[in-house]
Tab-separated table of C-alpha atoms in Angstrom:
chain	number	residue	atom	x	y	z
A	1	MET	CA	-84.163	2.414	-162.563
A	2	VAL	CA	-84.817	4.613	-165.558
A	3	LYS	CA	-83.063	8.032	-165.329
A	4	ARG	CA	-85.299	11.116	-164.738
A	5	VAL	CA	-85.256	13.799	-167.282
A	6	ALA	CA	-86.301	17.434	-167.554
A	7	VAL	CA	-86.998	19.241	-170.925
A	8	VAL	CA	-86.734	23.094	-171.347
A	9	THR	CA	-87.832	24.731	-174.517
A	10	GLY	CA	-86.526	27.753	-176.117
A	11	ALA	CA	-83.405	27.328	-173.823
A	12	ASN	CA	-80.286	28.538	-175.873
A	13	LYS	CA	-80.610	32.052	-174.244
A	14	GLY	CA	-82.185	34.206	-171.797
A	15	ILE	CA	-84.698	33.041	-169.273
A	16	GLY	CA	-84.768	29.340	-170.762
A	17	LEU	CA	-80.957	29.167	-170.589
A	18	ALA	CA	-81.009	30.368	-166.894
A	19	ILE	CA	-83.594	27.572	-166.128
A	20	VAL	CA	-81.498	24.924	-167.545
A	21	ARG	CA	-78.460	26.328	-165.501
A	22	ASN	CA	-80.506	26.022	-162.345
A	23	LEU	CA	-81.688	22.597	-163.035
A	24	CYS	CA	-78.421	21.312	-163.930
A	25	GLY	CA	-76.719	22.963	-160.889
A	26	ASN	CA	-79.600	22.504	-158.401
A	27	GLU	CA	-81.518	19.632	-157.003
A	28	PHE	CA	-82.816	17.914	-160.187
A	29	ASP	CA	-81.595	14.331	-160.174
A	30	GLY	CA	-81.405	13.409	-163.709
A	31	ASP	CA	-80.707	14.631	-167.139
A	32	VAL	CA	-81.565	18.104	-168.329
A	33	ILE	CA	-82.478	18.416	-172.159
A	34	LEU	CA	-81.687	22.005	-173.538
A	35	THR	CA	-83.877	22.321	-176.613
A	36	ALA	CA	-83.688	25.198	-179.208
A	37	ARG	CA	-84.667	25.594	-182.964
A	38	ASP	CA	-81.250	26.502	-184.126
A	39	CYS	CA	-78.786	23.639	-183.790
A	40	ASP	CA	-75.762	25.898	-183.761
A	41	ARG	CA	-77.019	28.231	-181.060
A	42	GLY	CA	-78.269	25.204	-178.979
A	43	LYS	CA	-75.042	23.303	-179.223
A	44	ALA	CA	-73.166	26.636	-178.382
A	45	ALA	CA	-75.336	27.023	-175.320
A	46	VAL	CA	-74.604	23.394	-174.157
A	47	GLU	CA	-70.955	23.905	-174.793
A	48	ALA	CA	-70.802	26.989	-172.718
A	49	LEU	CA	-72.665	25.322	-169.730
A	50	SER	CA	-70.327	22.356	-170.056
A	51	GLY	CA	-67.298	24.698	-169.622
A	52	ALA	CA	-68.874	25.693	-166.456
A	53	GLY	CA	-69.129	22.247	-165.127
A	54	LEU	CA	-72.804	21.598	-166.052
A	55	ASN	CA	-73.821	18.853	-168.341
A	56	PRO	CA	-77.138	19.507	-170.174
A	57	ILE	CA	-77.965	17.547	-173.511
A	58	TYR	CA	-78.919	19.192	-176.664
A	59	HIS	CA	-82.094	18.339	-178.774
A	60	ARG	CA	-83.307	20.143	-181.549
A	61	LEU	CA	-87.058	21.265	-181.147
A	62	ASP	CA	-89.322	23.641	-183.043
A	63	ILE	CA	-92.704	23.597	-181.474
A	64	THR	CA	-94.357	24.854	-184.459
A	65	ASP	CA	-93.334	21.803	-186.376
A	66	ALA	CA	-95.262	18.630	-185.666
A	67	GLU	CA	-92.581	16.534	-187.097
A	68	SER	CA	-89.917	18.196	-184.777
A	69	VAL	CA	-92.382	17.556	-181.745
A	70	GLU	CA	-92.703	13.862	-182.747
A	71	GLU	CA	-88.951	13.450	-182.878
A	72	LEU	CA	-88.564	14.738	-179.366
A	73	THR	CA	-91.385	12.684	-178.102
A	74	GLY	CA	-89.836	9.671	-179.578
A	75	TYR	CA	-86.388	10.294	-178.270
A	76	LEU	CA	-87.729	10.655	-174.669
A	77	ARG	CA	-89.859	7.591	-174.879
A	78	ASP	CA	-86.941	5.613	-176.383
A	79	ASN	CA	-84.306	6.839	-173.984
A	80	TYR	CA	-86.223	7.509	-170.776
A	81	SER	CA	-89.526	5.860	-171.147
A	82	GLY	CA	-91.250	9.302	-170.475
A	83	VAL	CA	-90.494	12.739	-168.938
A	84	ASP	CA	-90.625	14.060	-165.530
A	85	VAL	CA	-90.361	17.975	-166.011
A	86	LEU	CA	-91.369	20.208	-168.871
A	87	VAL	CA	-90.683	23.852	-168.817
A	88	ASN	CA	-92.247	25.646	-171.821
A	89	SER	CA	-90.102	28.853	-172.236
A	90	ALA	CA	-90.169	29.073	-176.176
A	91	ALA	CA	-91.831	32.130	-177.342
A	92	ILE	CA	-91.767	34.878	-179.922
A	93	ALA	CA	-92.717	38.658	-179.886
A	94	TYR	CA	-92.831	41.365	-182.427
A	95	GLY	CA	-90.591	44.386	-181.612
A	96	TYR	CA	-92.019	47.847	-180.883
A	97	GLY	CA	-92.758	49.769	-184.150
A	98	THR	CA	-92.976	46.613	-186.201
A	99	GLN	CA	-94.470	47.086	-189.721
A	100	THR	CA	-95.636	43.549	-189.753
A	101	ALA	CA	-99.515	43.458	-190.320
A	102	VAL	CA	-101.306	42.555	-187.087
A	103	GLY	CA	-102.924	39.541	-188.662
A	104	GLU	CA	-99.640	37.981	-189.471
A	105	GLN	CA	-98.366	38.821	-186.194
A	106	ALA	CA	-101.321	37.112	-184.463
A	107	SER	CA	-100.861	34.115	-186.554
A	108	ARG	CA	-97.164	33.583	-185.969
A	109	THR	CA	-97.224	34.757	-182.132
A	110	MET	CA	-100.171	32.436	-181.505
A	111	GLY	CA	-98.772	29.737	-183.497
A	112	THR	CA	-95.523	29.537	-181.256
A	113	ASN	CA	-96.532	30.823	-177.923
A	114	PHE	CA	-100.011	29.242	-177.651
A	115	TYR	CA	-100.509	26.677	-180.475
A	116	GLY	CA	-96.964	25.297	-180.400
A	117	THR	CA	-96.738	24.972	-176.618
A	118	ARG	CA	-100.183	23.245	-176.584
A	119	ARG	CA	-99.004	20.782	-179.348
A	120	LEU	CA	-95.858	19.882	-177.472
A	121	CYS	CA	-97.902	19.372	-174.104
A	122	ARG	CA	-100.332	17.125	-175.895
A	123	ARG	CA	-97.610	14.812	-176.831
A	124	LEU	CA	-95.670	14.823	-173.711
A	125	LEU	CA	-98.165	14.952	-171.014
A	126	PRO	CA	-99.479	11.349	-171.817
A	127	ILE	CA	-95.940	10.028	-171.182
A	128	MET	CA	-95.178	12.346	-168.175
A	129	ARG	CA	-94.465	10.142	-165.059
A	130	PRO	CA	-96.124	10.301	-161.578
A	131	ASN	CA	-95.157	13.572	-159.824
A	132	GLY	CA	-94.315	15.267	-163.060
A	133	ARG	CA	-94.182	18.993	-163.331
A	134	LEU	CA	-95.305	21.218	-166.194
A	135	VAL	CA	-94.194	24.906	-166.037
A	136	ASN	CA	-95.518	27.353	-168.644
A	137	LEU	CA	-94.117	30.684	-168.890
A	138	THR	CA	-96.464	33.552	-169.309
A	139	SER	CA	-96.158	37.289	-168.457
A	140	THR	CA	-97.145	40.147	-166.270
A	141	TYR	CA	-99.948	40.892	-168.773
A	142	GLY	CA	-101.011	37.164	-169.113
A	143	VAL	CA	-103.956	37.847	-166.959
A	144	LEU	CA	-107.704	38.122	-167.681
A	145	THR	CA	-107.837	41.808	-167.083
A	146	SER	CA	-105.810	42.234	-170.315
A	147	ILE	CA	-109.196	41.397	-172.053
A	148	THR	CA	-111.565	44.264	-171.841
A	149	ASP	CA	-114.823	42.494	-173.043
A	150	ASP	CA	-116.938	41.006	-170.250
A	151	GLY	CA	-118.294	38.423	-172.514
A	152	LEU	CA	-114.999	37.182	-173.437
A	153	ARG	CA	-113.754	37.046	-169.943
A	154	ARG	CA	-116.838	34.957	-168.750
A	155	ARG	CA	-115.919	32.538	-171.555
A	156	PHE	CA	-112.496	32.230	-170.182
A	157	LEU	CA	-113.685	31.827	-166.610
A	158	ALA	CA	-116.116	29.162	-167.279
A	159	PRO	CA	-115.412	26.458	-164.655
A	160	ASP	CA	-115.673	23.761	-167.353
A	161	LEU	CA	-113.754	25.432	-170.011
A	162	SER	CA	-112.504	22.511	-172.225
A	163	ASP	CA	-109.365	22.440	-174.403
A	164	GLU	CA	-111.638	22.375	-177.597
A	165	GLN	CA	-113.430	25.484	-176.341
A	166	LEU	CA	-110.096	27.218	-175.562
A	167	MET	CA	-108.889	26.506	-179.147
A	168	ALA	CA	-111.975	27.906	-180.458
A	169	LEU	CA	-111.459	31.122	-178.456
A	170	ALA	CA	-107.818	31.199	-179.961
A	171	ASP	CA	-108.945	30.662	-183.591
A	172	GLU	CA	-111.541	33.469	-183.003
A	173	TYR	CA	-108.998	35.726	-181.646
A	174	VAL	CA	-106.654	35.200	-184.598
A	175	THR	CA	-109.517	35.668	-187.099
A	176	ASP	CA	-110.507	38.898	-185.431
A	177	ALA	CA	-106.939	40.121	-185.630
A	178	ARG	CA	-106.651	39.237	-189.326
A	179	GLU	CA	-109.904	41.233	-189.952
A	180	GLY	CA	-108.655	44.183	-187.850
A	181	ARG	CA	-111.524	44.022	-185.356
A	182	HIS	CA	-109.588	42.579	-182.413
A	183	VAL	CA	-109.358	45.556	-180.319
A	184	ALA	CA	-112.878	46.667	-180.968
A	185	LYS	CA	-114.058	43.203	-179.714
A	186	GLY	CA	-112.090	43.498	-176.388
A	187	TRP	CA	-109.140	41.605	-177.281
A	188	PRO	CA	-105.565	43.139	-176.308
A	189	LYS	CA	-103.887	45.281	-178.831
A	190	SER	CA	-100.625	43.414	-178.379
A	191	THR	CA	-100.627	39.959	-180.020
A	192	TYR	CA	-97.864	38.846	-177.530
A	193	ILE	CA	-100.026	39.841	-174.596
A	194	ALA	CA	-102.982	37.877	-176.074
A	195	SER	CA	-100.864	34.917	-176.660
A	196	LYS	CA	-99.763	34.967	-172.983
A	197	VAL	CA	-103.388	35.106	-171.861
A	198	PHE	CA	-103.954	32.062	-173.670
A	199	VAL	CA	-101.129	30.374	-172.171
A	200	THR	CA	-102.203	31.129	-168.682
A	201	ALA	CA	-105.727	29.842	-169.520
A	202	LEU	CA	-104.157	26.681	-171.148
A	203	THR	CA	-102.437	25.975	-167.810
A	204	ARG	CA	-105.616	26.044	-165.960
A	205	VAL	CA	-107.412	23.836	-168.369
A	206	GLN	CA	-104.489	21.353	-168.414
A	207	GLN	CA	-104.540	21.086	-164.536
A	208	ARG	CA	-108.112	20.263	-164.634
A	209	GLN	CA	-107.455	17.521	-167.297
A	210	LEU	CA	-104.786	16.073	-165.514
A	211	ASP	CA	-106.853	15.874	-162.317
A	212	ALA	CA	-109.597	14.125	-164.004
A	213	ASP	CA	-107.533	11.625	-166.120
A	214	GLY	CA	-108.509	8.667	-163.968
A	215	THR	CA	-104.946	8.090	-162.825
A	216	ASP	CA	-103.054	8.962	-159.757
A	217	ARG	CA	-99.965	10.489	-161.328
A	218	ARG	CA	-100.280	13.698	-159.307
A	219	ILE	CA	-98.980	15.823	-162.105
A	220	VAL	CA	-98.843	19.614	-161.234
A	221	ALA	CA	-99.058	22.240	-163.924
A	222	ASN	CA	-98.497	26.000	-163.303
A	223	ALA	CA	-98.048	29.203	-165.116
A	224	VAL	CA	-95.225	31.543	-164.081
A	225	ASN	CA	-94.417	35.208	-164.842
A	226	PRO	CA	-90.857	35.707	-164.519
A	227	GLY	CA	-91.219	39.569	-164.454
A	228	VAL	CA	-89.648	41.930	-166.933
A	229	VAL	CA	-86.384	40.525	-167.885
A	230	PRO	CA	-84.442	42.304	-170.561
A	231	THR	CA	-84.127	39.744	-173.235
A	232	ASP	CA	-84.221	39.545	-177.229
A	233	LEU	CA	-87.931	38.989	-176.904
A	234	ASN	CA	-88.719	42.445	-175.457
A	235	GLY	CA	-85.991	44.544	-176.950
A	236	HIS	CA	-83.768	44.248	-173.854
A	237	ARG	CA	-86.203	46.217	-171.594
A	238	GLY	CA	-86.460	45.437	-167.928
A	239	HIS	CA	-84.726	45.360	-164.622
A	240	ARG	CA	-84.471	41.684	-163.660
A	241	SER	CA	-81.650	39.407	-164.489
A	242	PRO	CA	-82.370	36.094	-166.517
A	243	ASP	CA	-81.340	34.306	-163.220
A	244	GLU	CA	-83.805	36.255	-161.231
A	245	GLY	CA	-86.573	35.641	-163.863
A	246	ALA	CA	-85.826	31.880	-163.837
A	247	ASP	CA	-86.130	31.495	-159.972
A	248	ALA	CA	-89.884	30.970	-159.769
A	249	ALA	CA	-90.009	28.651	-162.683
A	250	THR	CA	-87.056	26.461	-161.210
A	251	TYR	CA	-89.001	26.317	-157.941
A	252	LEU	CA	-92.104	25.093	-159.707
A	253	ALA	CA	-90.189	22.525	-161.636
A	254	LEU	CA	-88.752	21.205	-158.398
A	255	LEU	CA	-91.778	20.847	-156.456
A	256	PRO	CA	-91.273	17.820	-154.317
A	257	PRO	CA	-93.139	14.428	-154.831
A	258	HIS	CA	-96.732	14.467	-153.593
A	259	CYS	CA	-96.900	18.324	-153.417
A	260	ASP	CA	-99.894	19.509	-155.049
A	261	GLN	CA	-99.920	23.124	-154.334
A	262	PRO	CA	-99.574	25.323	-156.185
A	263	SER	CA	-101.381	23.577	-158.970
A	264	GLY	CA	-103.154	25.131	-161.965
A	265	ALA	CA	-102.063	28.626	-160.688
A	266	LEU	CA	-100.471	31.808	-161.783
A	267	VAL	CA	-97.316	32.240	-159.958
A	268	TRP	CA	-95.403	35.580	-159.858
A	269	TRP	CA	-91.582	35.889	-159.960
A	270	ASP	CA	-91.424	36.020	-156.299
A	271	ARG	CA	-93.182	32.738	-156.018
A	272	ARG	CA	-96.621	34.270	-154.954
A	273	VAL	CA	-99.847	32.799	-156.202
A	274	VAL	CA	-101.893	35.567	-157.677
A	275	ASP	CA	-105.604	35.546	-158.966
A	276	TRP	CA	-105.389	35.692	-162.793
A	277	ALA	CA	-108.890	37.279	-163.057
């Protein structure tokens, strides 16, 4: 029998590392792949967990790099014939008071948090095995109320919103940010918040695609808000520990076979399903 495998992105520190720790020490009956862009930091994280009696495997992954994504895809296909769990924790954010132009912020933040996450999912979802679990980390502000324009909200809420239409919305947002008109058009002022609205929307689109793919794989995709956890990403602001932030994501990653609820949902840190609109 082929061994099961879980992949966690952006996992050398913070919430991603806590999710790896949970999966290794919890109920997941297979290998756990800890991925990170920086090899030294990724290997150091694996070594620290190994010292605690856990045994994750390191694999380099930069979700903004198509070649890096292909290398991981090939590794999973060759060694496991697929993947069972994918937790997308990799993300970037610009700090408060940054002097970086908002157009560059939008390009880079969306490039990792949305476009990069989508790129990886498009390669790994086709090889995800039956009862696979996809978990995308979003945020407290990754909700539709973060967008103030009714017309934009209606486009996100379209029941048949396609991946291509979502990409068009993302490209539109980045263009608006580059031209300095994103706030006037109803987009969030924060590029990080905008990126997480798109991650939540992506999850909903992915579940519809999975449900309509003509197979009976029963793959479940959910977006999870870990709450405000003090990490490098947010300047160490927050009151929840990484382990507390990892709880709901771990729960969703370990949903039992044939469980199809929640699916395509936005789940809060306390495991509550909330309305994203």
